Structure formats: structure tokens, C-alpha cells
Amino acid sequence: MISQLVSLWKVFLHLFASNETVQYPSKKKWWWSQPTKVMPYLAPRYRGRIVLTRDPDGEERCVACNLCAVVCPVDCIALQKTEDENGRWYPEFFRINFSRCIMCGMCEEACPTYAIQLTPDFEMCEYDRNNLVYEKEHLLINGVGKYPDYSFWQVAGKTISGKNKGEAQNESPPVDVHSLLP
Amino acid sequence: MEVGFIMILPLVVGAMLGALVLVWWERRLLAFLQDRLGPNRLGPFGVGQMVADLIKLITKHDWVPPFADRVVFTLAPVAIVAAMLMGFAIVPFAPGWHIIDLNIGLLFFLAMTSLAVYGVLLAGLASNNKYSLLGGLRSAAQMVTYEVFMGLSIMGVVILTGSFNMSEIVRAQEDLWFFIPQVLGFVVFLIAGIAEAHRAPFDLPEAEHELVAGFHTEYSGMKFALVMVGEYLSVILTSAIIVTLFFGGWLGPDFLPPIIWFSLKTGLFICFFVLLRAAIPRPRYDQLMSLGWKILLPITLLNLLVTGAVVLLAKG
């Protein structure tokens, strides 16, 4: 019985506590005043609109490995691999159908190069469903996203022009298998 | 014993409007108690919500399920609202402001609220739906439990006043409001009143978490609206009766007119009902029964005994 009275009192005190509600998208101070825009706090790791990021040197991180397309539970990612004159792989096209995407973030988890990342932005409504199909030019950003220092081709063992085998970070030169010397 | 015919129309309109306002106010206050905002979009502070709700309910498809007992199904909500409105007849809002000054006013109130339970019962029975039937069953069992100590708990007030007349009960409280000498009776009557109004935590006949919507599962449109109006009317009526019996009715310092004092106290109790809904979980079915029979009934009898003894001693 006492606990009932205590809970009555505690709930009553909540009458004077501030509200948790964020009146997205707009809020009025009084009912006659002009609405002002309000946005709820979105954590940096919020799973929203998907972007493709670039290496610190400004080139694309995506190596078109297709892991994101494979792991995607709703099959909303489509891409085609191609190669440039330096030997770097990159997607010829990269397409995400956001009318299917469920923002699960599995593509981000699967990505071996930190290229595909989810961002705290969810305002991407469209009246036409075709406008929800994002091509590479819509997805690619001029930035490194959540991993500023990571550069895939500088840690990968694959040869590209300007970086031979054994020249990557934390990589020893290749062993000469024809020599008997230790 | 004159009947204030002039009062009938304003009272019915006022009670209905009060129920309409409560639809909005309960949602709003409940939201504030839960750190939310509640309906605040339509009009100042969201008061337009009640108009929107009304329009929605009026324009909704009024459907009677083919398996229901059509006549009883239609009449049950009418019976609930009619009984509740009849109950308002004996409430003295201010000196002379009442529809009828019955000598047996208190008994009339008890009779009318008991009649309203028949509406709930028949609604549950006529719906021919298992959830509705369970709601009706619970309503019947609940009524048997709380009607006993509800009637007994206010007998202390009757002993102190020496009358069943509501106006005389209020006048007898000019020196001391009855909730001080009758604190046990007040607590028991409050609990019985909540059960009587089918409000949380004693909303077992509705119990939306277990029985869909209990006795009014099959109701839609204006019939549903009538059921809800009946519930809100009983909230207002119970608050008004509590104020009349235990909190001095229209009595209060002179700087405000009696009707304002009455409305303020009643409003306070309505808010308390909302607070109860926000804070207290619903007891199990058998817990309510054992609370009623094993705790509240003995308390009431004890209260009655002590009150009677004290009054007799004071006289002798």
C-alpha cells in the first residue's frame, strides 16, 4: 500500500519535469507564433543515408569487392567492378535503391575498406520512387567519413603504380625464394 | 421538494461538454505525467482535438456485428449514459442549484450508478464475443464486491448528518469537512468510486491489455462514443459526489462564488483520477476481490461502528 502511494507521489512529480518529446520537424513556442525547425539529437553512429567515402589522398576507397551487395538482406546494392590505369580497382557504377534499403548497416560491417558508411541523416523523402535510386555520383562524398587516417591501398598488399609489393605500411619486402641465404 | 426544470438542459449540456473536454484533458494530463506532450497540434494547447475526436466518432461507420443481440446491443450504451445523467440530478452544485432535492438523494445516487453497471453487463452479454463476455463477467463480479462497501462507507456521513439529503450533508460540513472525521470512509469510498467508474487501476471490465477492450470490444462509432461519454460522466459524477460528501461541496472562503469552489474541487479530483491511471498498475482479478472483501469491508464496518459509537456518546 505504501509503495502505491510512493509511486503516486513520484508520478505526480513528473508533472513538473521537462518533456522528452522533440517536436520534429517544427515547434511553436505559443500556438500563434511562427514554427521554428527542431531536430532530435542523432548519434554519430546513427544508421541513416548511405555514403561512399574517399581515401585521405582523395581517391575512391571502394574496391568493388561486392561484399556489401552480397550481405545486403534486401538486395538493394548493385555495382560493377572496373580497373583504372594505376591498377586500382573501383566500381564502374554503384547503385543503391533506397526505396528498398532498410538501413541495417550490414554493408558497412561487411566493407573491407571502410568505403561504404551510414550517416546520421534520414531526411530523404521523395514523391517519385525513381528518385530514391541513388547512383555513384549521389553517393560519393569528398571526405573520409568516420575513419580519417585509413587508406586502403597504403595497407593492402596489391601492387598499384607508385607502390610495389613490400612498400605498403607495416609490410616487409618480399622474400627472394631463389636465394638460399637466410 | 421542487424540481428545477430550468436546470435540466444546462446540466445535460454541461455534463456532455465536460465529458468532451475530459477526452482531451485526460490525454493531455496523462501525457504530462509521463513526460510527453499529448495532443497539442489542433488549436491553442490542442483543445481542437476534442472537436476532431467528436467529428471522427460521428462520421465513423456505426456497425452492429451480425452475431450480436441487436436490440440490447443498441440500448446498452444508452442505458449507461442515461443512468449516469440521472445520477447528476441530485448533485447540489451551489445553494439551490440542483435539479431535485431528494430526501433520499444519496440512495438515489447509489441506485443510478448501480443501474449503469447493468448497461456494462448487458453490453458485454449482447456483444456475443468472448472478450466482451469476460468484461461483462468481471463487471458483475466487481459490482458485487464494491457496491457493498461503497454503500456502507458513506453511512458514516449519513450518521454524522442525520440525513440522506445532499444539500443537508453539505450544510452539515460548515464547521468541519467530513473527510477529517470520516477519513476511513473517504478512502474506501474513493476506491469504490474508482471501481464504480471502471477507471484504472480498477478497469478490469475494460482491461485493454488482456481483453482487447473488454465489454465494448464490438462497439464503434457513436455507440462507442456513448460508452466513453458514460465513462467520463461517471468520472465527473464520482468526483462531484466525493466533493459533496467529504470535501464540503460548494463551501469555501467567500472570495469565490460557491459554484466555482464546487467546480475547482471536482476538477481536482478528476485530475487525481488521471494521476491514478498514470501511476498505479491494475491488480489481478482475485486481488481486487480479496482487497474488497478482506480489507475494505472490515475497515468500513469498523468505521461505521466507531462513528456510531462516538455520535451516541456525544448525544448521551
Coordinates of C-alpha atoms in Angstrom, one line a residue:
Chain A
M1 CA 0.0 0.0 0.0
I2 CA 2.8 2.4 0.9
S3 CA 4.6 1.6 -2.4
Q4 CA 1.4 2.6 -4.3
L5 CA 1.3 6.0 -2.5
V6 CA 5.0 6.5 -3.2
S7 CA 4.6 5.8 -6.8
L8 CA 1.6 8.1 -6.9
W9 CA 3.8 10.9 -5.5
K10 CA 6.7 10.2 -7.8
V11 CA 4.5 10.2 -10.9
F12 CA 2.9 13.4 -9.7
L13 CA 6.4 15.0 -9.5
H14 CA 6.8 14.2 -13.2
L15 CA 4.2 16.8 -13.9
F16 CA 6.9 19.4 -13.3
A17 CA 9.7 17.6 -15.2
S18 CA 10.5 18.7 -18.7
N19 CA 9.1 16.7 -21.6
E20 CA 11.2 14.2 -23.5
T21 CA 9.3 14.9 -26.7
V22 CA 11.2 16.6 -29.6
Q23 CA 8.6 18.1 -31.8
Y24 CA 10.3 17.3 -35.1
P25 CA 10.1 18.8 -37.7
S26 CA 8.9 22.1 -36.2
K27 CA 8.0 23.6 -32.9
K28 CA 5.9 26.6 -31.8
K29 CA 6.6 28.4 -28.6
W30 CA 2.9 29.5 -28.4
W31 CA 0.1 28.4 -30.6
W32 CA 0.1 31.7 -32.5
S33 CA 3.8 32.1 -33.0
Q34 CA 5.8 31.0 -36.1
P35 CA 7.1 27.5 -36.1
T36 CA 10.9 27.0 -35.8
K37 CA 12.7 24.0 -37.0
V38 CA 13.8 21.4 -34.4
M39 CA 15.9 18.3 -34.9
P40 CA 16.3 15.5 -32.4
Y41 CA 19.9 14.6 -31.4
L42 CA 21.3 12.0 -33.8
A43 CA 24.3 10.0 -32.6
P44 CA 27.4 9.9 -34.9
R45 CA 26.8 6.2 -35.5
Y46 CA 23.2 6.7 -36.4
R47 CA 22.3 4.5 -39.3
G48 CA 20.9 6.8 -42.0
R49 CA 21.7 7.8 -45.6
I50 CA 24.5 5.7 -47.0
V51 CA 27.6 7.4 -48.5
L52 CA 30.7 6.2 -50.2
T53 CA 33.9 7.8 -48.8
R54 CA 37.3 8.6 -50.2
D55 CA 40.9 7.9 -49.0
P56 CA 42.9 10.7 -47.5
D57 CA 44.6 11.1 -50.9
G58 CA 41.2 11.9 -52.5
E59 CA 40.7 8.7 -54.4
E60 CA 37.8 6.3 -54.0
R61 CA 38.0 3.8 -51.2
C62 CA 35.6 1.3 -52.8
V63 CA 37.4 -1.6 -54.5
A64 CA 34.2 -3.1 -55.9
C65 CA 34.6 -6.3 -54.0
N66 CA 30.8 -6.8 -53.9
L67 CA 30.7 -7.9 -50.3
C68 CA 28.2 -5.2 -49.5
A69 CA 25.9 -6.3 -52.3
V70 CA 26.2 -9.9 -51.1
V71 CA 25.5 -9.2 -47.5
C72 CA 22.6 -6.8 -48.2
P73 CA 19.4 -8.6 -46.9
V74 CA 17.2 -6.7 -49.3
D75 CA 19.5 -6.8 -52.3
C76 CA 19.3 -3.0 -52.8
I77 CA 23.0 -2.6 -53.8
A78 CA 24.2 -3.1 -57.3
L79 CA 27.7 -2.4 -58.7
Q80 CA 30.2 -3.4 -61.4
K81 CA 34.0 -3.6 -60.9
T82 CA 36.5 -2.0 -63.2
E83 CA 40.1 -1.0 -63.1
D84 CA 42.0 2.2 -63.7
E85 CA 45.4 2.7 -65.4
N86 CA 47.1 2.6 -62.0
G87 CA 45.8 -0.8 -61.2
R88 CA 43.3 0.3 -58.6
W89 CA 40.0 -1.3 -58.7
Y90 CA 36.9 0.8 -58.4
P91 CA 33.2 0.5 -59.2
E92 CA 32.1 1.4 -62.7
F93 CA 28.7 2.1 -61.4
F94 CA 27.4 1.9 -57.8
R95 CA 23.7 2.0 -57.3
I96 CA 21.7 1.8 -54.0
N97 CA 17.9 1.6 -54.2
F98 CA 16.9 3.5 -51.1
S99 CA 13.2 2.5 -51.6
R100 CA 14.4 -1.0 -50.6
C101 CA 17.2 -0.2 -48.2
I102 CA 16.3 -0.9 -44.5
M103 CA 19.3 0.9 -43.1
C104 CA 20.5 -2.2 -41.3
G105 CA 24.2 -1.2 -41.6
M106 CA 25.3 -4.7 -42.7
C107 CA 27.0 -3.3 -45.8
E108 CA 29.1 -1.0 -43.5
E109 CA 30.1 -4.0 -41.4
A110 CA 31.0 -6.1 -44.4
C111 CA 33.1 -3.4 -46.2
P112 CA 36.8 -4.3 -46.0
T113 CA 37.9 -0.8 -47.0
Y114 CA 35.6 1.4 -44.8
A115 CA 34.3 2.8 -48.1
I116 CA 30.5 2.4 -47.5
Q117 CA 29.3 4.2 -44.4
L118 CA 26.0 5.1 -42.9
T119 CA 25.4 8.8 -41.8
P120 CA 23.1 10.5 -39.3
D121 CA 20.8 11.9 -42.0
F122 CA 17.3 10.5 -42.6
E123 CA 15.5 13.3 -44.5
M124 CA 15.5 11.7 -47.9
C125 CA 11.8 11.5 -48.7
E126 CA 10.7 11.7 -52.4
Y127 CA 7.4 11.9 -54.1
D128 CA 8.7 9.8 -57.0
R129 CA 10.1 6.4 -56.2
N130 CA 12.6 6.6 -59.0
N131 CA 14.3 9.4 -57.3
L132 CA 15.2 7.1 -54.4
V133 CA 17.6 5.2 -56.7
Y134 CA 21.0 6.8 -55.9
E135 CA 23.9 6.4 -58.3
K136 CA 27.6 6.7 -57.5
E137 CA 27.6 10.5 -58.1
H138 CA 24.9 10.9 -55.4
L139 CA 26.6 8.5 -53.0
L140 CA 30.2 9.5 -53.3
I141 CA 31.3 12.3 -50.9
N142 CA 34.5 14.3 -50.8
G143 CA 35.6 13.1 -47.4
V144 CA 36.9 10.3 -45.3
G145 CA 33.9 9.7 -43.1
K146 CA 34.4 8.1 -39.8
Y147 CA 37.9 6.9 -40.4
P148 CA 40.1 9.9 -41.2
D149 CA 43.5 8.3 -41.4
Y150 CA 42.6 5.0 -43.1
S151 CA 44.0 4.5 -46.6
F152 CA 43.2 1.1 -48.0
W153 CA 45.8 1.0 -50.8
Q154 CA 48.6 2.0 -48.4
V155 CA 48.0 -1.0 -46.2
A156 CA 47.0 -3.5 -48.9
G157 CA 49.5 -5.9 -50.5
K158 CA 48.3 -5.4 -54.0
T159 CA 50.6 -3.7 -56.5
I160 CA 49.4 -0.4 -57.9
S161 CA 51.5 2.1 -59.9
G162 CA 53.7 4.1 -57.4
K163 CA 53.6 1.3 -54.8
N164 CA 55.2 -2.1 -55.4
K165 CA 55.0 -5.2 -53.3
G166 CA 56.6 -4.8 -50.0
E167 CA 56.2 -1.0 -50.0
A168 CA 52.9 -0.7 -48.1
Q169 CA 52.8 0.3 -44.4
N170 CA 53.9 -2.4 -41.9
E171 CA 54.9 -4.6 -44.9
S172 CA 58.3 -6.3 -45.2
P173 CA 59.9 -6.6 -48.6
P174 CA 59.1 -9.9 -50.4
V175 CA 61.4 -12.8 -49.8
D176 CA 63.6 -14.0 -52.7
V177 CA 62.7 -17.7 -52.8
H178 CA 65.6 -18.5 -55.2
S179 CA 68.2 -17.5 -52.7
L180 CA 69.5 -19.9 -50.0
L181 CA 70.7 -17.1 -47.7
P182 CA 68.6 -16.6 -44.6
Chain B
M1 CA -39.4 19.0 -2.9
E2 CA -39.4 21.1 -6.1
V3 CA -37.8 20.1 -9.3
G4 CA -35.6 22.6 -11.0
F5 CA -36.7 22.0 -14.6
I6 CA -34.7 25.0 -15.7
M7 CA -31.5 23.3 -14.6
I8 CA -32.0 20.1 -16.6
L9 CA -31.0 21.4 -20.1
P10 CA -27.8 23.3 -18.9
L11 CA -26.8 20.4 -16.8
V12 CA -27.1 17.8 -19.5
V13 CA -25.3 20.1 -22.0
G14 CA -22.7 21.0 -19.4
A15 CA -22.1 17.3 -18.4
M16 CA -21.8 16.3 -22.0
L17 CA -19.4 19.2 -22.7
G18 CA -17.5 18.2 -19.6
A19 CA -17.1 14.7 -20.8
L20 CA -15.9 16.0 -24.2
V21 CA -13.3 18.3 -22.6
L22 CA -12.2 15.4 -20.4
V23 CA -11.4 13.3 -23.5
W24 CA -8.8 15.9 -24.4
W25 CA -7.7 16.9 -20.8
E26 CA -7.1 13.3 -19.7
R27 CA -4.9 12.6 -22.7
R28 CA -3.0 15.9 -22.1
L29 CA -2.5 15.4 -18.4
L30 CA -1.6 11.8 -18.7
A31 CA 1.0 12.8 -21.3
F32 CA 2.5 15.4 -19.0
L33 CA 2.6 12.9 -16.1
Q34 CA 4.6 10.6 -18.5
D35 CA 6.9 13.4 -19.7
R36 CA 5.2 13.5 -23.0
L37 CA 3.2 16.4 -24.7
G38 CA 0.0 14.8 -25.7
P39 CA -2.3 16.2 -28.3
N40 CA -1.1 19.8 -28.9
R41 CA -1.5 20.3 -32.6
L42 CA -5.0 21.5 -33.1
G43 CA -5.8 25.0 -31.8
P44 CA -4.4 26.5 -28.6
F45 CA -2.9 23.8 -26.4
G46 CA -4.6 21.2 -28.6
V47 CA -8.1 21.9 -27.5
G48 CA -9.2 21.4 -31.1
Q49 CA -8.5 17.7 -30.5
M50 CA -11.9 17.2 -28.8
V51 CA -13.7 18.6 -31.8
A52 CA -11.7 16.4 -34.1
D53 CA -12.4 13.4 -32.0
L54 CA -16.1 14.2 -32.0
I55 CA -16.2 14.6 -35.8
K56 CA -14.3 11.4 -36.2
L57 CA -16.7 9.4 -34.0
I58 CA -19.8 10.9 -35.6
T59 CA -18.7 10.1 -39.1
K60 CA -17.4 6.6 -38.3
H61 CA -19.2 3.5 -39.6
D62 CA -21.7 2.5 -36.9
W63 CA -21.5 -1.2 -37.2
V64 CA -23.5 -3.8 -35.3
P65 CA -22.0 -7.3 -35.6
P66 CA -24.3 -9.8 -37.1
F67 CA -23.9 -12.2 -34.2
A68 CA -24.9 -9.6 -31.6
D69 CA -28.3 -9.2 -29.9
R70 CA -29.2 -6.1 -31.9
V71 CA -31.8 -4.5 -29.5
V72 CA -29.8 -5.0 -26.3
F73 CA -26.5 -4.1 -28.1
T74 CA -28.0 -0.7 -29.1
L75 CA -29.7 0.0 -25.8
A76 CA -26.8 -0.8 -23.5
P77 CA -24.7 2.4 -24.1
V78 CA -27.9 4.5 -23.9
A79 CA -28.6 2.8 -20.5
I80 CA -25.1 3.7 -19.3
V81 CA -25.3 7.3 -20.3
A82 CA -28.9 7.7 -19.1
A83 CA -28.2 6.3 -15.7
M84 CA -25.1 8.5 -15.3
L85 CA -27.0 11.6 -16.3
M86 CA -29.8 10.7 -13.9
G87 CA -27.2 10.5 -11.2
F88 CA -26.4 14.2 -11.7
A89 CA -29.9 15.1 -10.7
I90 CA -29.2 15.0 -7.0
V91 CA -25.8 16.8 -7.1
P92 CA -26.0 20.2 -5.4
F93 CA -23.7 22.5 -7.4
A94 CA -24.4 25.5 -5.2
P95 CA -27.1 26.5 -2.7
G96 CA -30.3 25.9 -4.6
W97 CA -28.6 24.8 -7.8
H98 CA -29.8 21.3 -8.2
I99 CA -32.4 19.6 -10.3
I100 CA -34.2 17.8 -7.4
D101 CA -33.6 18.0 -3.7
L102 CA -34.5 14.4 -2.9
N103 CA -34.7 13.3 0.8
I104 CA -33.1 10.1 -0.3
G105 CA -30.5 11.8 -2.6
L106 CA -27.6 9.6 -1.6
L107 CA -29.6 6.4 -2.1
F108 CA -30.7 7.7 -5.5
F109 CA -27.1 8.2 -6.5
L110 CA -26.2 4.6 -5.4
A111 CA -29.2 3.3 -7.3
M112 CA -28.3 5.1 -10.5
T113 CA -24.6 4.1 -10.5
S114 CA -25.7 0.5 -9.9
L115 CA -28.1 0.8 -12.9
A116 CA -25.2 2.0 -15.1
V117 CA -23.4 -1.3 -14.3
Y118 CA -26.3 -3.1 -15.9
G119 CA -25.5 -1.2 -19.1
V120 CA -21.9 -2.5 -19.0
L121 CA -23.1 -6.0 -18.2
L122 CA -25.7 -6.1 -21.0
A123 CA -23.2 -4.6 -23.4
G124 CA -20.8 -7.4 -22.7
L125 CA -23.5 -10.0 -22.9
A126 CA -25.2 -8.7 -26.1
S127 CA -21.9 -8.4 -28.0
N128 CA -21.8 -12.2 -28.1
N129 CA -18.0 -12.0 -28.1
K130 CA -15.8 -13.9 -25.7
Y131 CA -13.8 -10.9 -24.6
S132 CA -16.9 -8.8 -24.2
L133 CA -18.5 -11.6 -22.1
L134 CA -15.4 -11.8 -19.9
G135 CA -15.5 -8.0 -19.5
G136 CA -19.2 -8.2 -18.5
L137 CA -18.5 -11.1 -16.1
R138 CA -15.8 -9.1 -14.4
S139 CA -18.0 -6.1 -14.2
A140 CA -20.7 -8.1 -12.5
A141 CA -18.2 -9.6 -10.0
Q142 CA -16.7 -6.2 -9.4
M143 CA -20.1 -4.7 -8.8
V144 CA -21.0 -7.4 -6.2
T145 CA -17.7 -6.6 -4.4
Y146 CA -17.6 -2.9 -4.3
E147 CA -21.3 -2.0 -4.0
V148 CA -21.4 -3.4 -0.5
F149 CA -18.6 -1.3 1.0
M150 CA -19.5 1.7 -1.2
G151 CA -22.9 1.9 0.4
L152 CA -21.5 1.2 3.8
S153 CA -18.6 3.7 3.6
I154 CA -20.9 6.7 3.2
M155 CA -23.2 5.6 6.1
G156 CA -20.7 7.3 8.4
V157 CA -21.5 10.6 6.7
V158 CA -25.2 9.9 7.0
I159 CA -24.8 9.2 10.7
L160 CA -23.0 12.5 11.2
T161 CA -25.6 14.4 9.2
G162 CA -28.7 12.5 10.1
S163 CA -30.0 12.8 6.6
F164 CA -29.7 11.3 3.1
N165 CA -30.3 14.8 1.6
M166 CA -27.3 16.0 -0.3
S167 CA -27.8 19.7 0.4
E168 CA -28.1 19.0 4.1
I169 CA -25.0 16.9 4.0
V170 CA -23.1 19.9 2.6
R171 CA -24.6 22.3 5.1
A172 CA -23.6 19.9 7.9
Q173 CA -19.9 20.4 6.9
E174 CA -19.8 24.1 7.5
D175 CA -17.6 23.6 10.6
L176 CA -15.6 20.6 9.5
W177 CA -15.4 18.9 6.2
F178 CA -16.2 15.2 6.7
F179 CA -13.0 13.9 5.3
I180 CA -11.4 14.5 8.6
P181 CA -13.8 12.6 10.9
Q182 CA -14.6 10.2 8.1
V183 CA -11.1 9.6 6.7
L184 CA -11.6 5.8 6.5
G185 CA -14.9 6.2 4.9
F186 CA -13.4 8.7 2.4
V187 CA -10.6 6.4 1.4
V188 CA -12.9 3.4 1.0
F189 CA -15.4 5.5 -1.0
L190 CA -12.7 6.8 -3.2
I191 CA -11.5 3.3 -4.0
A192 CA -15.1 2.2 -4.6
G193 CA -15.8 5.2 -6.7
I194 CA -12.8 4.3 -9.0
A195 CA -14.1 0.8 -9.3
E196 CA -17.6 2.1 -9.9
A197 CA -16.3 4.4 -12.8
H198 CA -14.3 1.5 -14.3
R199 CA -11.2 3.6 -14.1
A200 CA -7.6 2.4 -13.9
P201 CA -6.4 0.8 -11.7
F202 CA -9.8 -1.0 -11.4
D203 CA -10.7 -1.0 -15.1
L204 CA -10.9 -4.8 -15.1
P205 CA -14.0 -4.9 -17.3
E206 CA -12.1 -3.0 -20.0
A207 CA -8.5 -4.2 -19.3
E208 CA -7.3 -3.3 -22.8
H209 CA -4.1 -5.3 -22.2
E210 CA -5.9 -8.6 -21.6
L211 CA -9.4 -8.3 -23.1
V212 CA -8.9 -6.2 -26.2
A213 CA -11.4 -3.5 -24.9
G214 CA -13.5 -5.7 -22.6
F215 CA -17.2 -5.1 -22.7
H216 CA -17.1 -2.5 -25.5
T217 CA -14.9 -4.5 -27.9
E218 CA -17.6 -4.7 -30.6
Y219 CA -18.7 -1.1 -30.3
S220 CA -17.9 1.5 -32.9
G221 CA -19.0 5.0 -34.0
M222 CA -21.5 6.8 -31.8
K223 CA -22.2 3.8 -29.7
F224 CA -18.6 3.6 -28.7
A225 CA -18.7 7.4 -28.1
L226 CA -21.7 6.9 -25.8
V227 CA -19.8 4.2 -23.9
M228 CA -16.8 6.6 -23.5
V229 CA -19.1 9.5 -22.6
G230 CA -20.7 7.3 -19.9
E231 CA -17.2 6.5 -18.5
Y232 CA -16.2 10.2 -18.4
L233 CA -19.6 11.2 -17.0
S234 CA -19.1 8.7 -14.2
V235 CA -15.7 10.1 -13.5
I236 CA -17.2 13.6 -13.2
L237 CA -20.2 12.3 -11.1
T238 CA -17.9 10.3 -8.8
S239 CA -15.7 13.3 -8.2
A240 CA -18.7 15.5 -7.6
I241 CA -20.2 13.1 -5.1
I242 CA -16.8 12.7 -3.3
V243 CA -16.6 16.5 -3.1
T244 CA -20.2 16.8 -1.9
L245 CA -19.9 14.1 0.8
F246 CA -16.4 14.6 2.1
F247 CA -15.0 18.0 0.9
G248 CA -17.8 20.4 1.8
G249 CA -19.4 20.6 -1.7
W250 CA -19.8 24.3 -2.5
L251 CA -18.4 25.5 0.8
G252 CA -15.3 27.6 0.7
P253 CA -14.0 31.1 1.5
D254 CA -16.2 33.9 0.3
F255 CA -13.9 35.5 -2.3
L256 CA -15.1 33.0 -4.9
P257 CA -18.8 32.0 -5.6
P258 CA -19.9 28.6 -4.4
I259 CA -20.2 27.1 -7.9
I260 CA -16.6 27.9 -8.6
W261 CA -15.5 26.2 -5.4
F262 CA -17.5 23.2 -6.3
S263 CA -16.0 23.1 -9.8
L264 CA -12.5 23.6 -8.5
K265 CA -12.7 20.7 -6.0
T266 CA -14.4 18.4 -8.6
G267 CA -11.7 19.3 -11.2
L268 CA -9.0 18.5 -8.6
F269 CA -10.5 15.0 -8.1
I270 CA -10.8 14.4 -11.8
C271 CA -7.1 15.2 -12.1
F272 CA -6.5 12.8 -9.3
F273 CA -8.3 10.1 -11.2
V274 CA -6.0 10.7 -14.2
L275 CA -2.9 10.6 -11.9
L276 CA -4.1 7.2 -10.6
R277 CA -4.3 6.0 -14.1
A278 CA -0.8 7.1 -14.8
A279 CA 0.7 5.7 -11.7
I280 CA -1.0 2.5 -10.4
P281 CA -0.9 -0.9 -12.2
R282 CA -4.1 -2.9 -12.5
P283 CA -4.5 -5.5 -9.8
R284 CA -5.3 -9.1 -10.7
Y285 CA -8.9 -10.1 -10.7
D286 CA -8.8 -12.1 -7.4
Q287 CA -6.6 -9.4 -5.8
L288 CA -9.4 -6.9 -6.3
M289 CA -11.9 -9.3 -4.7
S290 CA -9.7 -10.1 -1.7
L291 CA -8.9 -6.4 -1.2
G292 CA -12.6 -5.6 -1.3
W293 CA -13.9 -8.4 1.0
K294 CA -11.0 -8.9 3.4
I295 CA -9.6 -5.4 3.9
L296 CA -12.1 -2.7 2.8
L297 CA -15.3 -4.2 4.1
P298 CA -13.9 -4.7 7.7
I299 CA -12.5 -1.2 7.6
T300 CA -15.8 0.1 6.6
L301 CA -17.6 -1.8 9.3
L302 CA -15.1 -0.6 11.9
N303 CA -15.6 3.0 10.6
L304 CA -19.3 2.6 10.9
L305 CA -19.1 1.2 14.4
V306 CA -16.8 3.9 15.7
T307 CA -18.7 6.7 14.1
G308 CA -22.0 5.4 15.5
A309 CA -20.5 4.9 19.0
V310 CA -19.0 8.4 19.0
V311 CA -22.2 10.0 17.9
L312 CA -24.2 8.1 20.5
L313 CA -21.7 9.1 23.3
A314 CA -21.8 12.7 22.2
K315 CA -25.6 12.7 22.4
G316 CA -25.8 10.8 25.7

